[in-house]
CSV table of C-alpha atoms and ligand atoms in Angstrom, one decimal:
chain,number,residue,atom,x,y,z
A,1,MET,CA,0.1,-0.2,-0.3
A,2,ALA,CA,1.4,3.4,-0.9
A,3,ALA,CA,3.2,5.7,1.6
A,4,HIS,CA,1.2,8.5,1.6
A,5,LYS,CA,0.6,10.2,4.7
A,6,GLU,CA,3.3,12.1,6.2
A,7,MET,CA,5.2,11.1,9.2
A,8,LYS,CA,3.9,13.1,12.3
A,9,HIS,CA,6.5,10.9,14.8
A,10,ASN,CA,10.3,10.2,15.6
A,11,VAL,CA,9.4,6.8,14.8
A,12,ARG,CA,13.1,6.0,15.0
A,13,ALA,CA,13.4,6.7,18.5
A,14,ILE,CA,9.9,5.2,19.4
A,15,ALA,CA,11.6,1.4,17.5
A,16,ALA,CA,14.7,2.1,19.7
A,17,GLN,CA,12.9,1.1,22.5
A,18,PHE,CA,11.4,-2.3,21.5
A,19,ASP,CA,13.3,-5.1,21.6
A,20,ILE,CA,14.2,-5.2,17.7
A,21,TYR,CA,17.4,-6.8,16.8
A,22,GLY,CA,19.6,-4.8,13.9
A,23,ASP,CA,20.0,-1.2,12.8
A,24,PHE,CA,17.3,0.8,12.0
A,25,VAL,CA,17.2,1.8,8.3
A,26,GLU,CA,14.0,3.6,7.9
A,27,ALA,CA,10.6,4.2,8.8
A,28,MET,CA,7.9,5.4,6.4
A,29,PRO,CA,3.4,5.9,7.3
A,30,TYR,CA,1.7,2.4,6.6
A,31,GLY,CA,-1.8,1.4,5.3
A,32,SER,CA,-5.0,2.7,5.0
A,33,GLY,CA,-6.5,2.4,8.1
A,34,HIS,CA,-8.8,5.2,9.5
A,35,ILE,CA,-7.8,5.7,12.9
A,36,ASN,CA,-4.0,4.7,14.2
A,37,ASP,CA,-0.6,5.9,13.1
A,38,THR,CA,0.8,2.8,11.4
A,39,TYR,CA,4.5,3.4,10.5
A,40,CYS,CA,6.4,-0.2,8.8
A,41,ALA,CA,10.3,0.6,9.7
A,42,ILE,CA,12.9,-1.5,8.4
A,43,PHE,CA,16.0,-2.8,9.8
A,44,ASP,CA,18.7,-4.6,8.7
A,45,GLN,CA,19.4,-7.7,10.5
A,46,GLY,CA,23.1,-9.4,9.2
A,47,ALA,CA,22.6,-7.4,5.8
A,48,THR,CA,19.1,-8.8,5.4
A,49,ARG,CA,15.9,-6.4,5.6
A,50,VAL,CA,13.5,-6.7,8.1
A,51,ARG,CA,10.2,-5.1,8.4
A,52,TYR,CA,8.2,-4.2,11.6
A,53,ILE,CA,4.5,-2.6,12.5
A,54,ILE,CA,4.9,0.1,14.9
A,55,GLN,CA,1.8,1.5,15.8
A,56,ARG,CA,0.2,4.8,18.0
A,57,ILE,CA,-2.7,3.6,19.5
A,58,ASN,CA,-5.3,6.6,18.5
A,59,HIS,CA,-6.2,7.6,22.2
A,60,ASN,CA,-8.8,10.3,21.5
A,61,ILE,CA,-11.0,7.3,20.1
A,62,PHE,CA,-9.8,4.4,22.5
A,63,LYS,CA,-10.0,6.3,25.9
A,64,ASN,CA,-8.7,3.3,27.9
A,65,PRO,CA,-5.0,2.2,25.1
A,66,VAL,CA,-4.0,0.2,28.6
A,67,GLY,CA,-7.3,-2.0,28.9
A,68,LEU,CA,-6.9,-2.1,25.1
A,69,MET,CA,-3.2,-3.3,24.9
A,70,GLU,CA,-3.9,-5.6,27.8
A,71,ASN,CA,-6.8,-7.1,25.5
A,72,VAL,CA,-4.5,-7.6,22.4
A,73,ALA,CA,-1.5,-9.1,24.4
A,74,ARG,CA,-4.1,-11.6,25.8
A,75,VAL,CA,-5.6,-12.1,22.3
A,76,CYS,CA,-2.0,-12.3,20.7
A,77,ALA,CA,-0.8,-15.4,23.4
A,78,HIS,CA,-3.7,-17.3,22.8
A,79,SER,CA,-3.6,-17.1,19.2
A,80,GLN,CA,-0.3,-17.8,19.4
A,81,ALA,CA,-0.2,-20.9,21.9
A,82,LYS,CA,-3.2,-22.4,20.1
A,83,LEU,CA,-1.1,-22.1,17.0
A,84,ARG,CA,1.8,-24.1,18.5
A,85,GLU,CA,-0.1,-26.8,20.3
A,86,ALA,CA,-1.1,-27.6,17.1
A,87,ASN,CA,1.9,-27.4,15.5
A,88,ALA,CA,0.8,-24.9,12.2
A,89,PRO,CA,3.6,-24.1,10.3
A,90,ASP,CA,4.4,-20.5,9.6
A,91,ALA,CA,2.6,-19.3,12.9
A,92,THR,CA,4.1,-15.9,13.2
A,93,ARG,CA,2.2,-15.1,9.7
A,94,ARG,CA,-0.9,-17.0,11.0
A,95,ALA,CA,-1.8,-14.7,14.0
A,96,LEU,CA,-0.2,-11.0,15.3
A,97,THR,CA,3.3,-11.1,17.2
A,98,LEU,CA,3.8,-8.6,19.4
A,99,ILE,CA,7.6,-7.0,20.0
A,100,PRO,CA,8.2,-6.3,23.3
A,101,THR,CA,9.9,-3.4,24.8
A,102,ARG,CA,13.8,-3.2,26.0
A,103,ASP,CA,11.9,-3.5,29.3
A,104,GLY,CA,9.6,-6.6,28.8
A,105,LYS,CA,6.5,-4.9,28.1
A,106,ASP,CA,4.1,-5.5,25.7
A,107,TRP,CA,3.5,-1.7,24.7
A,108,LEU,CA,5.3,1.8,25.2
A,109,ILE,CA,4.6,5.0,26.6
A,110,ASP,CA,6.1,7.6,25.4
A,111,ALA,CA,6.9,11.2,27.1
A,112,GLU,CA,3.6,12.9,25.1
A,113,ASN,CA,1.5,9.8,27.0
A,114,ASN,CA,1.6,8.4,23.6
A,115,VAL,CA,1.0,4.1,23.8
A,116,TRP,CA,2.7,2.3,21.1
A,117,ARG,CA,3.2,-1.0,19.9
A,118,THR,CA,5.7,-3.5,17.5
A,119,TYR,CA,4.2,-6.2,15.8
A,120,ILE,CA,6.1,-8.6,13.6
A,121,PHE,CA,5.3,-7.7,9.8
A,122,VAL,CA,3.7,-10.3,8.1
A,123,GLU,CA,5.3,-10.8,5.0
A,124,ARG,CA,4.0,-12.3,1.1
A,125,ALA,CA,0.1,-10.9,2.3
A,126,ARG,CA,-2.2,-8.0,2.2
A,127,GLY,CA,-5.2,-6.2,3.0
A,128,TYR,CA,-7.6,-5.3,0.1
A,129,ASP,CA,-9.7,-1.7,0.5
A,130,VAL,CA,-11.5,-3.3,-2.3
A,131,ILE,CA,-12.5,-6.9,-2.9
A,132,GLU,CA,-11.3,-8.5,-6.6
A,133,HIS,CA,-12.9,-12.0,-6.6
A,134,THR,CA,-15.1,-14.2,-4.5
A,135,GLY,CA,-12.6,-16.2,-3.8
A,136,GLN,CA,-11.6,-13.6,-1.4
A,137,ALA,CA,-14.8,-13.0,0.5
A,138,PHE,CA,-15.0,-17.1,1.1
A,139,GLN,CA,-11.6,-16.4,2.4
A,140,ALA,CA,-12.3,-13.5,4.5
A,141,ALA,CA,-15.1,-15.1,6.1
A,142,LYS,CA,-13.5,-18.3,6.9
A,143,ALA,CA,-10.6,-16.3,8.6
A,144,PHE,CA,-13.2,-14.3,10.5
A,145,GLY,CA,-14.9,-17.2,11.7
A,146,ALA,CA,-12.0,-19.0,12.5
A,147,PHE,CA,-10.5,-15.9,14.9
A,148,GLN,CA,-14.1,-16.0,16.9
A,149,LYS,CA,-13.8,-19.9,17.5
A,150,LEU,CA,-10.1,-19.2,18.9
A,151,LEU,CA,-11.4,-16.9,21.1
A,152,VAL,CA,-14.3,-18.9,22.8
A,153,ASP,CA,-12.0,-20.1,25.6
A,154,ILE,CA,-9.3,-17.4,25.9
A,155,PRO,CA,-8.3,-17.4,29.8
A,156,GLY,CA,-8.5,-14.4,31.7
A,157,GLY,CA,-12.5,-13.5,31.7
A,158,ARG,CA,-14.6,-11.1,29.9
A,159,LEU,CA,-12.3,-8.8,27.6
A,160,VAL,CA,-12.0,-4.7,28.0
A,161,GLU,CA,-14.9,-3.1,26.6
A,162,THR,CA,-12.4,-1.0,24.2
A,163,ILE,CA,-14.9,1.5,23.2
A,164,PRO,CA,-18.4,0.7,24.5
A,165,ASN,CA,-21.8,1.0,22.7
A,166,PHE,CA,-19.4,0.7,19.3
A,167,HIS,CA,-22.4,-1.4,18.0
A,168,ASN,CA,-25.3,-0.4,20.0
A,169,SER,CA,-27.0,0.6,16.8
A,170,ARG,CA,-29.9,2.3,18.8
A,171,TRP,CA,-27.1,4.2,20.8
A,172,ARG,CA,-25.5,5.4,17.4
A,173,PHE,CA,-28.7,6.2,15.9
A,174,GLU,CA,-29.2,8.6,18.9
A,175,ASN,CA,-25.9,10.3,18.7
A,176,LEU,CA,-26.5,10.6,15.0
A,177,LYS,CA,-29.8,12.8,16.0
A,178,LYS,CA,-27.8,14.7,18.3
A,179,SER,CA,-24.9,15.6,15.5
A,180,ILE,CA,-27.9,16.5,13.4
A,181,GLU,CA,-30.1,18.7,16.4
A,182,ALA,CA,-26.5,20.5,17.6
A,183,ASP,CA,-25.1,21.1,13.7
A,184,LYS,CA,-22.2,22.5,15.6
A,185,HIS,CA,-20.7,23.4,11.7
A,186,ASN,CA,-23.8,24.7,10.0
A,187,ARG,CA,-23.6,21.6,7.6
A,188,ALA,CA,-26.9,19.9,8.2
A,189,LYS,CA,-28.2,22.2,5.3
A,190,ASP,CA,-26.1,20.5,2.9
A,191,VAL,CA,-26.7,16.9,3.7
A,192,LYS,CA,-30.6,16.9,4.0
A,193,LYS,CA,-31.5,14.4,1.9
A,194,GLU,CA,-29.0,12.0,4.2
A,195,ILE,CA,-30.3,12.9,6.9
A,196,GLU,CA,-33.7,12.2,6.2
A,197,TRP,CA,-32.7,8.7,4.7
A,198,PHE,CA,-31.5,7.8,8.3
A,199,LEU,CA,-34.5,9.4,10.1
A,200,ALA,CA,-36.6,6.9,8.1
A,201,GLN,CA,-34.7,3.7,9.4
A,202,GLU,CA,-35.3,4.2,13.2
A,203,LYS,CA,-37.1,0.9,13.9
A,204,GLU,CA,-34.4,-1.3,11.9
A,205,PHE,CA,-31.3,0.6,14.0
A,206,SER,CA,-33.2,-1.4,16.8
A,207,PHE,CA,-33.6,-4.2,15.9
A,208,VAL,CA,-30.7,-6.8,16.4
A,209,VAL,CA,-30.0,-4.3,20.1
A,210,ASP,CA,-33.5,-5.7,21.1
A,211,HIS,CA,-33.0,-9.7,20.2
A,212,ILE,CA,-29.6,-9.3,21.9
A,213,ALA,CA,-31.6,-7.3,25.0
A,214,ALA,CA,-34.4,-10.5,24.7
A,215,GLY,CA,-31.5,-13.3,25.1
A,216,ARG,CA,-32.1,-14.8,21.4
A,217,ILE,CA,-28.7,-13.6,20.3
A,218,PRO,CA,-25.6,-14.5,22.6
A,219,GLU,CA,-22.6,-12.5,23.7
A,220,ARG,CA,-19.4,-13.9,21.9
A,221,VAL,CA,-15.7,-12.4,21.5
A,222,THR,CA,-16.1,-10.9,18.3
A,223,HIS,CA,-13.8,-8.7,16.3
A,224,ASN,CA,-15.8,-5.9,15.8
A,225,ASP,CA,-14.3,-4.3,12.8
A,226,THR,CA,-14.2,-6.9,9.8
A,227,LYS,CA,-13.5,-4.6,7.4
A,228,LEU,CA,-11.8,-6.7,4.1
A,229,ASN,CA,-8.5,-5.2,4.9
A,230,ASN,CA,-8.4,-6.4,8.2
A,231,VAL,CA,-7.4,-9.6,7.1
A,232,LEU,CA,-4.5,-10.4,5.2
A,233,ILE,CA,-4.7,-12.9,2.2
A,234,ASP,CA,-1.6,-14.7,1.3
A,235,ASP,CA,0.2,-13.2,-1.8
A,236,TYR,CA,0.3,-17.1,-2.9
A,237,THR,CA,-2.0,-19.1,-1.7
A,238,SER,CA,-4.7,-16.3,-1.7
A,239,GLU,CA,-5.7,-18.0,2.1
A,240,GLY,CA,-7.1,-15.5,4.7
A,241,ILE,CA,-3.9,-16.0,6.7
A,242,CYS,CA,-3.9,-13.1,9.4
A,243,VAL,CA,-6.7,-11.2,11.1
A,244,ILE,CA,-5.2,-7.7,12.1
A,245,ASP,CA,-6.8,-4.7,13.5
A,246,LEU,CA,-7.6,-6.2,17.3
A,247,ASP,CA,-7.9,-3.0,18.8
A,248,THR,CA,-11.9,-3.6,18.8
A,249,CYS,CA,-11.8,-7.5,19.8
A,250,MET,CA,-14.2,-7.4,22.4
A,251,PRO,CA,-17.9,-8.5,24.0
A,252,GLY,CA,-20.0,-8.5,20.8
A,253,SER,CA,-22.3,-10.0,18.4
A,254,ALA,CA,-21.1,-12.5,15.6
A,255,LEU,CA,-24.1,-10.7,13.5
A,256,TYR,CA,-21.3,-7.5,13.7
A,257,ASP,CA,-18.9,-9.7,12.3
A,258,PHE,CA,-20.5,-10.7,9.3
A,259,GLY,CA,-22.1,-7.7,8.5
A,260,ASP,CA,-19.6,-5.5,8.5
A,261,MET,CA,-17.9,-8.2,5.8
A,262,VAL,CA,-21.2,-7.4,3.6
A,263,ARG,CA,-20.1,-4.1,3.6
A,264,THR,CA,-16.8,-3.9,2.7
A,265,ALA,CA,-16.8,-7.2,0.9
A,266,THR,CA,-19.6,-7.4,-1.6
A,267,SER,CA,-19.4,-4.0,-3.9
A,268,PRO,CA,-17.1,-3.2,-6.6
A,269,GLY,CA,-16.8,0.3,-5.7
A,270,LYS,CA,-14.7,1.9,-2.7
A,271,GLU,CA,-15.9,3.3,0.3
A,272,ASP,CA,-15.4,6.4,-0.5
A,273,ASP,CA,-16.4,5.9,-4.1
A,274,VAL,CA,-17.9,9.3,-5.9
A,275,ASN,CA,-19.5,7.1,-8.4
A,276,LEU,CA,-22.6,5.4,-6.8
A,277,ASP,CA,-22.6,3.3,-10.0
A,278,ASN,CA,-19.6,1.3,-8.5
A,279,VAL,CA,-21.6,1.1,-5.3
A,280,TYR,CA,-23.8,-2.0,-4.9
A,281,CYS,CA,-24.1,-5.6,-2.8
A,282,ARG,CA,-23.1,-8.8,-5.8
A,283,GLU,CA,-25.0,-11.8,-4.1
A,284,GLU,CA,-22.6,-14.2,-5.7
A,285,TYR,CA,-19.9,-12.5,-3.0
A,286,VAL,CA,-22.4,-12.8,-0.2
A,287,GLU,CA,-22.9,-16.3,-0.9
A,288,ALA,CA,-19.0,-16.6,-0.9
A,289,LEU,CA,-19.1,-14.9,2.7
A,290,LEU,CA,-21.8,-17.7,4.2
A,291,ARG,CA,-20.1,-20.4,2.6
A,292,GLY,CA,-17.0,-19.4,4.0
A,293,TYR,CA,-18.0,-18.2,7.2
A,294,MET,CA,-20.3,-21.6,7.5
A,295,THR,CA,-16.9,-23.7,7.3
A,296,THR,CA,-15.6,-22.3,10.6
A,297,ALA,CA,-18.3,-20.4,12.4
A,298,GLY,CA,-21.4,-22.9,11.2
A,299,ASP,CA,-21.2,-25.5,14.2
A,300,PHE,CA,-21.6,-22.6,17.3
A,301,LEU,CA,-23.9,-19.8,15.7
A,302,ASN,CA,-27.9,-20.3,16.5
A,303,LYS,CA,-30.9,-20.1,14.4
A,304,TYR,CA,-31.5,-16.3,15.2
A,305,GLU,CA,-28.0,-15.2,14.1
A,306,LYS,CA,-28.2,-17.6,11.0
A,307,GLU,CA,-31.8,-16.1,9.8
A,308,LEU,CA,-30.2,-12.9,10.5
A,309,LEU,CA,-26.9,-12.7,8.5
A,310,PRO,CA,-28.2,-11.2,5.4
A,311,PHE,CA,-29.9,-8.3,7.9
A,312,SER,CA,-26.6,-7.6,9.4
A,313,GLY,CA,-25.1,-6.3,6.1
A,314,LYS,CA,-27.6,-3.9,5.9
A,315,LEU,CA,-27.6,-3.0,9.2
A,316,LEU,CA,-23.8,-2.5,9.4
A,317,THR,CA,-23.7,-0.9,6.4
A,318,MET,CA,-25.9,1.8,7.7
A,319,GLU,CA,-24.6,2.3,11.0
A,320,CYS,CA,-21.3,3.1,9.6
A,321,GLY,CA,-23.0,5.6,7.4
A,322,SER,CA,-24.6,7.3,10.3
A,323,ARG,CA,-21.2,7.5,12.1
A,324,PHE,CA,-19.7,9.1,8.5
A,325,LEU,CA,-22.3,11.5,8.4
A,326,ALA,CA,-21.9,12.2,12.6
A,327,ASP,CA,-18.6,13.0,11.3
A,328,TYR,CA,-19.4,15.4,9.1
A,329,LEU,CA,-21.9,17.0,11.4
A,330,ASP,CA,-19.4,16.9,14.0
A,331,GLY,CA,-16.7,18.7,12.2
A,332,ASP,CA,-14.7,15.4,10.6
A,333,VAL,CA,-13.2,14.6,14.4
A,334,TYR,CA,-13.0,11.0,13.7
A,335,PHE,CA,-12.2,9.2,10.4
A,336,LYS,CA,-9.2,10.6,9.2
A,337,THR,CA,-10.5,12.7,6.0
A,338,SER,CA,-8.2,13.5,2.7
A,339,ARG,CA,-10.4,16.1,1.0
A,340,PRO,CA,-13.4,18.1,2.0
A,341,GLY,CA,-16.8,16.1,2.1
A,342,HIS,CA,-14.7,13.0,2.4
A,343,ASN,CA,-17.1,11.8,4.9
A,344,VAL,CA,-20.1,12.7,3.1
A,345,ASP,CA,-18.4,10.5,0.0
A,346,ARG,CA,-18.5,7.9,2.4
A,347,CYS,CA,-22.2,8.7,3.8
A,348,ARG,CA,-23.3,8.0,0.4
A,349,THR,CA,-21.8,4.7,-0.5
A,350,GLN,CA,-23.0,3.3,2.6
A,351,ILE,CA,-26.8,4.6,2.2
A,352,LYS,CA,-26.4,3.2,-1.9
A,353,LEU,CA,-25.0,-0.1,-0.5
A,354,ALA,CA,-27.8,-0.8,2.3
A,355,ASP,CA,-30.5,0.2,-0.3
A,356,ASP,CA,-29.2,-2.2,-2.7
A,357,ILE,CA,-28.9,-4.8,0.8
A,358,GLN,CA,-32.3,-3.9,1.1
A,359,SER,CA,-33.5,-4.9,-2.0
A,360,LYS,CA,-31.7,-8.1,-2.5
A,361,LEU,CA,-32.8,-9.6,0.9
A,362,GLY,CA,-35.8,-11.5,0.1
A,363,LYS,CA,-33.3,-13.5,-2.0
A,364,LEU,CA,-30.7,-13.8,0.7
A,365,ASN,CA,-32.3,-14.8,3.0
A,366,LYS,CA,-33.8,-17.8,0.8
A,367,LEU,CA,-30.1,-18.5,0.2
A,368,VAL,CA,-29.3,-18.4,3.7
A,369,ALA,CA,-32.0,-21.3,4.0
A,370,SER,CA,-30.9,-23.1,1.6
A,371,LEU,CA,-27.5,-23.7,2.9
B,1,ADP,P1,-6.2,1.0,11.5
B,1,ADP,O1,-7.1,0.8,13.2
B,1,ADP,O2,-5.7,2.3,11.4
B,1,ADP,O3,-7.2,0.2,10.6
B,1,ADP,P2,-4.8,-1.2,11.3
B,1,ADP,O4,-4.1,-1.9,12.7
B,1,ADP,O5,-5.5,-2.4,10.4
B,1,ADP,O6,-4.7,-0.2,11.4
B,1,ADP,O7,-3.4,-1.1,10.8
B,1,ADP,C1,-3.2,-0.5,9.5
B,1,ADP,C2,-2.8,-1.3,8.1
B,1,ADP,O8,-0.9,-1.9,8.4
B,1,ADP,C3,-3.2,-2.3,7.5
B,1,ADP,O9,-4.5,-2.0,6.6
B,1,ADP,C4,-2.5,-3.1,7.1
B,1,ADP,O10,-2.3,-3.1,5.7
B,1,ADP,C5,-1.1,-3.1,7.9
B,1,ADP,N1,-0.9,-3.4,8.4
B,1,ADP,C6,-1.2,-4.0,10.3
B,1,ADP,N2,-0.5,-4.8,10.6
B,1,ADP,C7,0.2,-5.5,10.0
B,1,ADP,C8,1.0,-6.5,10.1
B,1,ADP,N3,1.0,-7.1,11.3
B,1,ADP,N4,1.8,-6.9,9.3
B,1,ADP,C9,1.6,-6.4,7.7
B,1,ADP,N5,1.1,-5.4,7.9
B,1,ADP,C10,-0.1,-4.7,8.6
B,2,GN1,C1,-12.0,2.4,11.3
B,2,GN1,O1,-9.6,0.9,11.9
B,2,GN1,P1,-10.0,0.9,10.6
B,2,GN1,O2,-10.1,2.0,9.7
B,2,GN1,O3,-10.1,-0.8,10.3
B,2,GN1,C2,-13.5,2.2,12.0
B,2,GN1,C3,-14.7,1.7,12.0
B,2,GN1,C4,-15.4,1.9,10.8
B,2,GN1,C5,-14.3,1.8,9.7
B,2,GN1,C6,-14.8,2.7,8.5
B,2,GN1,C7,-11.8,1.9,15.9
B,2,GN1,O4,-11.7,0.8,10.9
B,2,GN1,O5,-15.5,0.6,13.3
B,2,GN1,O6,-16.3,0.3,10.4
B,2,GN1,O7,-13.1,2.7,10.1
B,2,GN1,N1,-12.6,1.6,13.9
B,2,GN1,C8,-13.1,2.4,14.9
B,2,GN1,O8,-13.9,2.2,7.3
B,2,GN1,O9,-13.7,3.4,15.0
B,3,MG,MG1,-7.4,-1.7,10.0
C-alpha cells in the first residue's frame, strides 16, 4: 500500500525502545486505516532487511489504551499458544505477534503519553480495500469465523470494552440525532437528503439490539471491525492468513462481524467512491461470505444468528453510514479524512449499498435457508 501520509512522529526513537535486533534503516507511514498511526520500520539484521509494524494507538478514540493493549496481548498470546499446540507451520504469519519493549512490556508509553506497540510484519500477504474476486470473500469470512472460534476459550475473563456501545446501533442512531440537532458547523443544510434517509430507518437500527436484550442473540468474543482490509490474504496461496487490527476485539455479536464483511466485501466500489454506480451488493459475494463463514462458525451460531446474517449486512452498512454522517456534522473529528466532504462521500456509498442490500434481502434470506 502507498506511503501517502507524512511522518508525524520520530519512529526511529520509538523503535529503539522495542526489543528489535539490528540497525534501524528507515520508517514510513503505512496502510489505509482510518484510526491509528501505522508505520512500517525497516531494520538491517545481518545484511537482511526485516520489516516491523509500529503503531501509535489513537487515544482520542480509544480512551483506555492500556486496557486495549491488555486485550491485544491476551488475544495474541492465546492465538500463538493454540497455533503452537497444533504445530501449525508459519505461526508468526497466522496470528499477530507483539515485540516486547526493552524492559519486557507489551507496549510503550512515550513522553507525550502516546501508547505504542510493535508487531512482526506479516510478509507475503496483504489487505485489500476493494475486493477482487469471490475467493477472497470466502477466505476472509472463513478467517474471521476461525478467529471467533479460537477465542471461545480465551482465559482471563471478559475482555475490556475498548469502545463502549461500539455496535449499539440504537445508540449510534441517537448519536446521529444529537449531531443533527447540534449542527455545530452549519453543515446539516448540505446533507438534508442523507439525514432524511437515516431518520426513516429508525426502527431497523434497534432490531438486533432488541434481540440481544431479549437473550435470543448471545454475546461472544468478536472482532468488531471485520472490514476486508483487516484480514491479510496470502499473496501465493490466496488464503485468509492473518486477522489484524485487534483494537476492537471485545464482547460483541457474530452478526456485527458478518455484517461488516457484507459491507466491505461485496461491492465493486470503494468505501469513499464518488461514482455511486460502482456501489452495490453482489449476491455471489454474499454467498461466498456465507459459505466461508459457515465452514468455521457454522457449528456455533444459533438459529437467530443464522437467519439474521443477510440483514446484518444492511444494519452494519447503515450503522457505519450514520457514523460517517455524524462525523461530517461534528466537523470530521473521528475518521481520518483526506478531502473536504470525504465523510459525506463515505456516507453516500453506505446509503446506496444499504438500499441495494435491502432490495436483495428476500433472495439472500432464501439463500441462507438453502445453505
Ligand atoms: P487501523 O486501525 O488504523 O485500521 P490497522 O491495525 O488495520 O490500523 O493497520 C493499518 C494497516 O497496516 C493494515 O490495513 C495493514 O495493511 C497494515 N498492517 C497492520 N498490521 C500488520 C502486520 N502485522 N503485518 C503487515 N501489515 C500490517
Ligand atoms: C475504522 O480502523 P479501521 O480503519 O479498520 C473504524 C470502523 C469502521 C471503519 C470504516 C475503531 O476502521 O469501526 O467501520 O473505520 N474503527 C473504529 O471504514 O472506529
Ligand atoms: Mg484496519
